[in-house]
């Protein structure tokens, strides 16, 4: 399986009811060899119309945070827990998340990133069973030999100027961590999941 086959499957997918209300499904996008995959919640209105992740206001915030440390969007891979827009941007249900999960799992398996950056509570809950991202943001998690980095959702920074600085400094720690990993240096794991 390749990212291209997953992309095609997502575009045609009718496995959950979100297919009935979407305009376009939104497969992940970016560098297939990225060191990091960013995972958001679900497409919003702009994403639904364009069929691309994080192209609206939240996406601009994410782009800004990356560019503030000299990282281009094209060098990373960006995706969502759920690939179709929930009506009125409601939080995707557990059933929708579980039905869509195989696509994210495959994306992660194929790209095999050094670290997965979780954006906000829905991704935190879906991927690690967590909650209260504001309490855990900025932290590095290891579970089943996969590293995760936790930060706030870029949309949360839109009406909160302080959070944009939080997002930027978190992203800076994330890329410093990636640098250490590439140099085979020891990094500090903040939370170790045992299963
Ligand atoms: N919010 C998300 O969680 N994902 C997007 O793609 C856009 C906004
Ligand atoms: Fe398929 Fe996921 Fe879209 Fe549901 S949200 S129709 S499972 S791609």
GROMACS .gro file of C-alpha atoms and ligand atoms in nm, residues 13 15-16 18-19 22 82-84 99-100 103, ligand 2:
model
   20
   13UNK     CA    1  -1.484   0.631   0.089
   15UNK     CA    2  -1.778   0.392   0.522
   16UNK     CA    3  -1.947   0.643   0.752
   18UNK     CA    4  -2.004   1.188   0.686
   19UNK     CA    5  -1.976   1.091   0.319
   22UNK     CA    6  -1.920   1.626   0.263
   82UNK     CA    7  -1.139   1.207   1.039
   83UNK     CA    8  -1.113   1.279   0.666
   84UNK     CA    9  -1.459   1.425   0.598
   99UNK     CA   10  -1.449   0.404   1.119
  100UNK     CA   11  -1.191   0.642   0.974
  103UNK     CA   12  -0.656   0.553   0.707
  197LIG    FE1   13  -1.473   0.740   0.505
  197LIG    FE2   14  -1.346   0.865   0.698
  197LIG    FE3   15  -1.493   1.005   0.526
  197LIG    FE4   16  -1.611   0.848   0.705
  197LIG     S1   17  -1.489   1.030   0.748
  197LIG     S2   18  -1.662   0.859   0.487
  197LIG     S3   19  -1.466   0.678   0.721
  197LIG     S4   20  -1.307   0.889   0.479
   0.00000   0.00000   0.00000
